[in-house]
């Protein structure tokens, strides 16, 4: 386990961070979704109906912050220096005026649009990683996040047809996902819950039994594809060894307890209890034992019910993504904005390219101290737009945000605005009289 | 729809749904019928009996086959008419009247929507295939059937889905409907359909789910519109005729939801430990014990236990003291005030949109999905057998009753299992059956403290 380094964070340094590095213009462009007033079809009120919330020093919490334009957003953040900025939904009306609209039973203040979001946190995997616990992460367990990104990203695109997906490092021990297609933003709570449930495989907790149960004669295509394309290889080629899943008695017992057939479990136990003396040092002991385990389970000799998918169940248990269901299910759930600095680690919440997520290393993500030092060393090298991040390690993160996410999104939004504007024009031409 | 005085008895016939074929009206628009004032009320009451019966059945955790039988029976008994030709009109009229009644608040709309959708779903199942197709036509579904070429390209995946549910692979003449995944949330959630590029491929035998969702979204929108019309014009116009009837109808049939705590069930902070041992159902007892042990509960647990406590009469001040005492041991006083007290006040309707939340019923708790680190849910459903046995014996359930309880659990009759536990612990039968944790509590208190200040003399005798 790599020990958590001394936190690279000091609240005083947020001021220069917000002063020179935080990409306000990009966040604003994102949040307007094309409604920047340049097209007659733009909704001028759109940005102003979005909720932001700030966590200030001393644990003060300001909800329902809203802004009319980029400058207001920027000034407020620079002035307040929030420890954390959360993004909420777009409401029917400006959140600052919500009290005027809450009339008894008929609540006219309600969320109307909100990105489909996912939050994947390493602490939910504590029962399948031995290198770290709780808030710690290292390069041995980080592949679990890589797996989650690959599985969910592929499915969001291939199964649900979403295109505008942003993955962000949460700053410490997990990843967030923002699905920003118009279709996604307009999903109801029920539809969000259905997608979260579609992704749910790991069930139960310390009170219940077997936590991955894959019934049926076949796997659903989504699970089958995930297994074949991602889970199997990561389990066999990376996690088995890096987590030493079968190397000691305590660890292999955990896997043996997932085999419903006691005779198979004891046969394996018998093989493994003595194999300390086994000669071949060439092959990793975890790999060898897994082969033995698979052979018995898939041999077809024991055709018991519940054995059919045992191998897959074990692999799923150790690898399949574990999402926080509550985050995804409700439109009004707040989520931390990208490019915030995590107060416990000092790391910036940078975007992750899903196509290169194998190369993402959470231990080399730029920190607040590092960035400010870079700024000092480079001297002032503001680019055309006054943005100083260009010469720093943050430059790559922002470039990624723009080219792989923001630009395609803006293009699509503009097209959508134009399309629906033209449609409205057409409709009003067609409707005659009453 | 025109409401006429009792004297003029004329029945017009022209609804846009054919009367000859037994079919399912979609209630898209109020039909041009004349209705007698007395029928206005009596039709609505009959339909309300059906809806209330459905609500009851669901909260008792009845299984789909039982619900089907129940709905058939309820409809037959309540919705018939002496003139066979009038049956459809009664159906339509009663629905529209109840729409007026139940459009007026969010809670009423929610209830009405749930019950009408359940009713629609079960009635759809009883229709002949032709009648079902007629309904599907109405929702523009038949045109979304998958053609042969597309079927061939996805046949294998469709087969995988079917086999993952223990069903045979679809044959070459199987019909599938291609619809946006948003229209079948249930099927998506259960991974019961193949999804590709935003479309779900729905099998013929899953069409009920699809049609039900479309019906639901249609009705949901209309209810809002009806509410607007009601508030803006109808209520005033009908001040002396329909409005009093409408207002009386909504308060008559909903069962107790424990949002107002009963007088004799009021408890205070000092009582909690004691009543937790004697009168809490297992789900709440478990949450309570875990809270005492860990000085923490995750959100689901805080909601389930917190609202339950509200329902048994714990006031806001005591509730804050209770949670503060436990949580501050783990997270400290300051963090409690900042992060948790807001939510407690929220539950009591003192923050945010100020909804006064109602305690969860058994049906809701059973259908929850506790995950890693959660302690909420229904132990009869969510615990493994050993853990459940251990928890029950900690509560004091004897070994004979234990077997009966476990037998119910194995057959997935979770509420019956809880009822048996109640009976074993209180030495009394509970004929109504448990369908709400607060009901368990108040029934238990009724037995243990028959009068607020009485001694234990008139405690009923043990069952054996």
PDB file of C-alpha atoms in Angstrom, chain A residues 2-129:
ATOM      1  CA  UNK A   2       1.377   3.362  -0.979  1.00  0.00           C
ATOM      2  CA  UNK A   3       0.922   5.634   2.028  1.00  0.00           C
ATOM      3  CA  UNK A   4      -1.274   8.659   1.540  1.00  0.00           C
ATOM      4  CA  UNK A   5       1.071  11.580   1.008  1.00  0.00           C
ATOM      5  CA  UNK A   6       0.932  14.714   3.034  1.00  0.00           C
ATOM      6  CA  UNK A   7      -2.088  16.602   1.819  1.00  0.00           C
ATOM      7  CA  UNK A   8      -1.106  19.128  -0.821  1.00  0.00           C
ATOM      8  CA  UNK A   9      -3.781  21.492   0.222  1.00  0.00           C
ATOM      9  CA  UNK A  10      -4.117  24.823   1.894  1.00  0.00           C
ATOM     10  CA  UNK A  11      -7.247  26.898   1.692  1.00  0.00           C
ATOM     11  CA  UNK A  12      -5.246  30.060   1.117  1.00  0.00           C
ATOM     12  CA  UNK A  13      -4.012  28.707  -2.153  1.00  0.00           C
ATOM     13  CA  UNK A  14      -7.476  28.398  -3.552  1.00  0.00           C
ATOM     14  CA  UNK A  15      -7.516  32.122  -4.191  1.00  0.00           C
ATOM     15  CA  UNK A  16      -4.730  32.070  -6.761  1.00  0.00           C
ATOM     16  CA  UNK A  17      -6.147  28.805  -8.117  1.00  0.00           C
ATOM     17  CA  UNK A  18      -9.505  30.402  -8.812  1.00  0.00           C
ATOM     18  CA  UNK A  19      -7.741  33.584  -9.796  1.00  0.00           C
ATOM     19  CA  UNK A  20      -5.616  32.118 -12.534  1.00  0.00           C
ATOM     20  CA  UNK A  21      -6.327  28.480 -13.242  1.00  0.00           C
ATOM     21  CA  UNK A  22      -9.931  27.427 -12.800  1.00  0.00           C
ATOM     22  CA  UNK A  23     -11.510  27.258 -16.294  1.00  0.00           C
ATOM     23  CA  UNK A  24     -14.587  29.406 -15.733  1.00  0.00           C
ATOM     24  CA  UNK A  25     -15.274  30.020 -19.390  1.00  0.00           C
ATOM     25  CA  UNK A  26     -15.279  26.312 -20.166  1.00  0.00           C
ATOM     26  CA  UNK A  27     -17.600  25.445 -17.308  1.00  0.00           C
ATOM     27  CA  UNK A  28     -19.926  28.227 -18.389  1.00  0.00           C
ATOM     28  CA  UNK A  29     -19.901  27.053 -22.006  1.00  0.00           C
ATOM     29  CA  UNK A  30     -20.703  23.563 -20.851  1.00  0.00           C
ATOM     30  CA  UNK A  31     -23.539  24.601 -18.587  1.00  0.00           C
ATOM     31  CA  UNK A  32     -25.234  26.797 -21.168  1.00  0.00           C
ATOM     32  CA  UNK A  33     -25.631  23.865 -23.556  1.00  0.00           C
ATOM     33  CA  UNK A  34     -25.705  26.219 -26.503  1.00  0.00           C
ATOM     34  CA  UNK A  35     -28.102  28.728 -24.962  1.00  0.00           C
ATOM     35  CA  UNK A  36     -25.650  31.584 -25.201  1.00  0.00           C
ATOM     36  CA  UNK A  37     -28.061  34.033 -26.776  1.00  0.00           C
ATOM     37  CA  UNK A  38     -26.469  33.943 -30.195  1.00  0.00           C
ATOM     38  CA  UNK A  39     -29.357  32.169 -31.900  1.00  0.00           C
ATOM     39  CA  UNK A  40     -32.986  33.311 -31.862  1.00  0.00           C
ATOM     40  CA  UNK A  41     -33.929  29.855 -30.609  1.00  0.00           C
ATOM     41  CA  UNK A  42     -31.819  30.263 -27.465  1.00  0.00           C
ATOM     42  CA  UNK A  43     -33.454  30.171 -24.070  1.00  0.00           C
ATOM     43  CA  UNK A  44     -31.983  33.166 -22.284  1.00  0.00           C
ATOM     44  CA  UNK A  45     -33.118  31.945 -18.893  1.00  0.00           C
ATOM     45  CA  UNK A  46     -31.495  28.523 -19.145  1.00  0.00           C
ATOM     46  CA  UNK A  47     -28.174  29.170 -17.419  1.00  0.00           C
ATOM     47  CA  UNK A  48     -29.831  31.238 -14.723  1.00  0.00           C
ATOM     48  CA  UNK A  49     -32.044  28.306 -13.736  1.00  0.00           C
ATOM     49  CA  UNK A  50     -29.120  26.020 -12.935  1.00  0.00           C
ATOM     50  CA  UNK A  51     -28.303  25.397  -9.299  1.00  0.00           C
ATOM     51  CA  UNK A  52     -24.755  25.593  -8.019  1.00  0.00           C
ATOM     52  CA  UNK A  53     -23.828  25.055  -4.423  1.00  0.00           C
ATOM     53  CA  UNK A  54     -20.695  26.055  -2.551  1.00  0.00           C
ATOM     54  CA  UNK A  55     -19.063  24.513   0.474  1.00  0.00           C
ATOM     55  CA  UNK A  56     -17.135  27.238   2.227  1.00  0.00           C
ATOM     56  CA  UNK A  57     -14.397  27.062   4.803  1.00  0.00           C
ATOM     57  CA  UNK A  58     -15.804  26.278   8.210  1.00  0.00           C
ATOM     58  CA  UNK A  59     -18.299  23.872   6.625  1.00  0.00           C
ATOM     59  CA  UNK A  60     -20.737  26.542   5.596  1.00  0.00           C
ATOM     60  CA  UNK A  61     -22.978  25.289   2.896  1.00  0.00           C
ATOM     61  CA  UNK A  62     -24.617  27.585   0.355  1.00  0.00           C
ATOM     62  CA  UNK A  63     -27.302  25.961  -1.748  1.00  0.00           C
ATOM     63  CA  UNK A  64     -29.396  27.246  -4.617  1.00  0.00           C
ATOM     64  CA  UNK A  65     -26.786  29.622  -5.965  1.00  0.00           C
ATOM     65  CA  UNK A  66     -27.562  30.760  -9.472  1.00  0.00           C
ATOM     66  CA  UNK A  67     -25.992  33.182 -11.924  1.00  0.00           C
ATOM     67  CA  UNK A  68     -27.126  35.036 -15.001  1.00  0.00           C
ATOM     68  CA  UNK A  69     -23.871  34.913 -16.883  1.00  0.00           C
ATOM     69  CA  UNK A  70     -20.275  33.733 -16.825  1.00  0.00           C
ATOM     70  CA  UNK A  71     -18.996  36.856 -15.103  1.00  0.00           C
ATOM     71  CA  UNK A  72     -21.362  36.498 -12.175  1.00  0.00           C
ATOM     72  CA  UNK A  73     -20.345  32.867 -11.757  1.00  0.00           C
ATOM     73  CA  UNK A  74     -16.679  33.755 -11.893  1.00  0.00           C
ATOM     74  CA  UNK A  75     -16.904  36.687  -9.507  1.00  0.00           C
ATOM     75  CA  UNK A  76     -18.877  34.769  -6.950  1.00  0.00           C
ATOM     76  CA  UNK A  77     -16.433  31.887  -6.918  1.00  0.00           C
ATOM     77  CA  UNK A  78     -13.402  34.145  -6.782  1.00  0.00           C
ATOM     78  CA  UNK A  79     -14.929  36.071  -3.948  1.00  0.00           C
ATOM     79  CA  UNK A  80     -16.129  33.127  -1.870  1.00  0.00           C
ATOM     80  CA  UNK A  81     -13.288  30.692  -2.604  1.00  0.00           C
ATOM     81  CA  UNK A  82     -15.389  27.599  -2.027  1.00  0.00           C
ATOM     82  CA  UNK A  83     -13.705  24.412  -0.889  1.00  0.00           C
ATOM     83  CA  UNK A  84     -16.081  22.549  -3.138  1.00  0.00           C
ATOM     84  CA  UNK A  85     -18.425  23.517  -5.944  1.00  0.00           C
ATOM     85  CA  UNK A  86     -21.397  21.248  -6.634  1.00  0.00           C
ATOM     86  CA  UNK A  87     -23.581  21.343  -9.693  1.00  0.00           C
ATOM     87  CA  UNK A  88     -27.298  20.670  -9.326  1.00  0.00           C
ATOM     88  CA  UNK A  89     -30.162  20.504 -11.804  1.00  0.00           C
ATOM     89  CA  UNK A  90     -31.753  23.121 -14.018  1.00  0.00           C
ATOM     90  CA  UNK A  91     -35.038  24.089 -12.410  1.00  0.00           C
ATOM     91  CA  UNK A  92     -38.320  25.429 -13.773  1.00  0.00           C
ATOM     92  CA  UNK A  93     -37.400  28.846 -12.423  1.00  0.00           C
ATOM     93  CA  UNK A  94     -34.343  30.605 -11.050  1.00  0.00           C
ATOM     94  CA  UNK A  95     -33.499  28.778  -7.813  1.00  0.00           C
ATOM     95  CA  UNK A  96     -32.895  32.080  -6.090  1.00  0.00           C
ATOM     96  CA  UNK A  97     -36.591  32.824  -6.521  1.00  0.00           C
ATOM     97  CA  UNK A  98     -37.857  29.402  -5.496  1.00  0.00           C
ATOM     98  CA  UNK A  99     -39.791  30.534  -2.445  1.00  0.00           C
ATOM     99  CA  UNK A 100     -42.042  32.662  -4.537  1.00  0.00           C
ATOM    100  CA  UNK A 101     -43.090  29.588  -6.480  1.00  0.00           C
ATOM    101  CA  UNK A 102     -43.606  27.007  -3.779  1.00  0.00           C
ATOM    102  CA  UNK A 103     -47.329  27.171  -3.238  1.00  0.00           C
ATOM    103  CA  UNK A 104     -48.585  24.471  -0.953  1.00  0.00           C
ATOM    104  CA  UNK A 105     -49.316  21.260  -2.766  1.00  0.00           C
ATOM    105  CA  UNK A 106     -48.612  22.381  -6.264  1.00  0.00           C
ATOM    106  CA  UNK A 107     -44.904  22.871  -6.293  1.00  0.00           C
ATOM    107  CA  UNK A 108     -44.019  24.824  -9.362  1.00  0.00           C
ATOM    108  CA  UNK A 109     -40.338  24.838  -8.392  1.00  0.00           C
ATOM    109  CA  UNK A 110     -39.022  21.548  -9.687  1.00  0.00           C
ATOM    110  CA  UNK A 111     -36.012  20.217 -11.603  1.00  0.00           C
ATOM    111  CA  UNK A 112     -36.516  20.001 -15.361  1.00  0.00           C
ATOM    112  CA  UNK A 113     -33.120  18.987 -16.656  1.00  0.00           C
ATOM    113  CA  UNK A 114     -30.187  17.264 -15.116  1.00  0.00           C
ATOM    114  CA  UNK A 115     -27.296  15.263 -16.535  1.00  0.00           C
ATOM    115  CA  UNK A 116     -27.394  11.524 -15.947  1.00  0.00           C
ATOM    116  CA  UNK A 117     -24.662  11.041 -13.381  1.00  0.00           C
ATOM    117  CA  UNK A 118     -22.766   8.152 -11.840  1.00  0.00           C
ATOM    118  CA  UNK A 119     -20.469   8.040  -8.843  1.00  0.00           C
ATOM    119  CA  UNK A 120     -18.085   5.147  -8.374  1.00  0.00           C
ATOM    120  CA  UNK A 121     -16.207   5.062  -5.116  1.00  0.00           C
ATOM    121  CA  UNK A 122     -13.374   2.718  -4.181  1.00  0.00           C
ATOM    122  CA  UNK A 123     -14.666   2.244  -0.643  1.00  0.00           C
ATOM    123  CA  UNK A 124     -17.537   0.184  -2.059  1.00  0.00           C
ATOM    124  CA  UNK A 125     -14.930  -2.341  -3.146  1.00  0.00           C
ATOM    125  CA  UNK A 126     -13.286  -2.794   0.229  1.00  0.00           C
ATOM    126  CA  UNK A 127     -14.292  -6.437   0.357  1.00  0.00           C
ATOM    127  CA  UNK A 128     -12.431  -7.234  -2.859  1.00  0.00           C
ATOM    128  CA  UNK A 129      -9.192  -5.338  -2.498  1.00  0.00           C
TER     129      UNK A 129
END
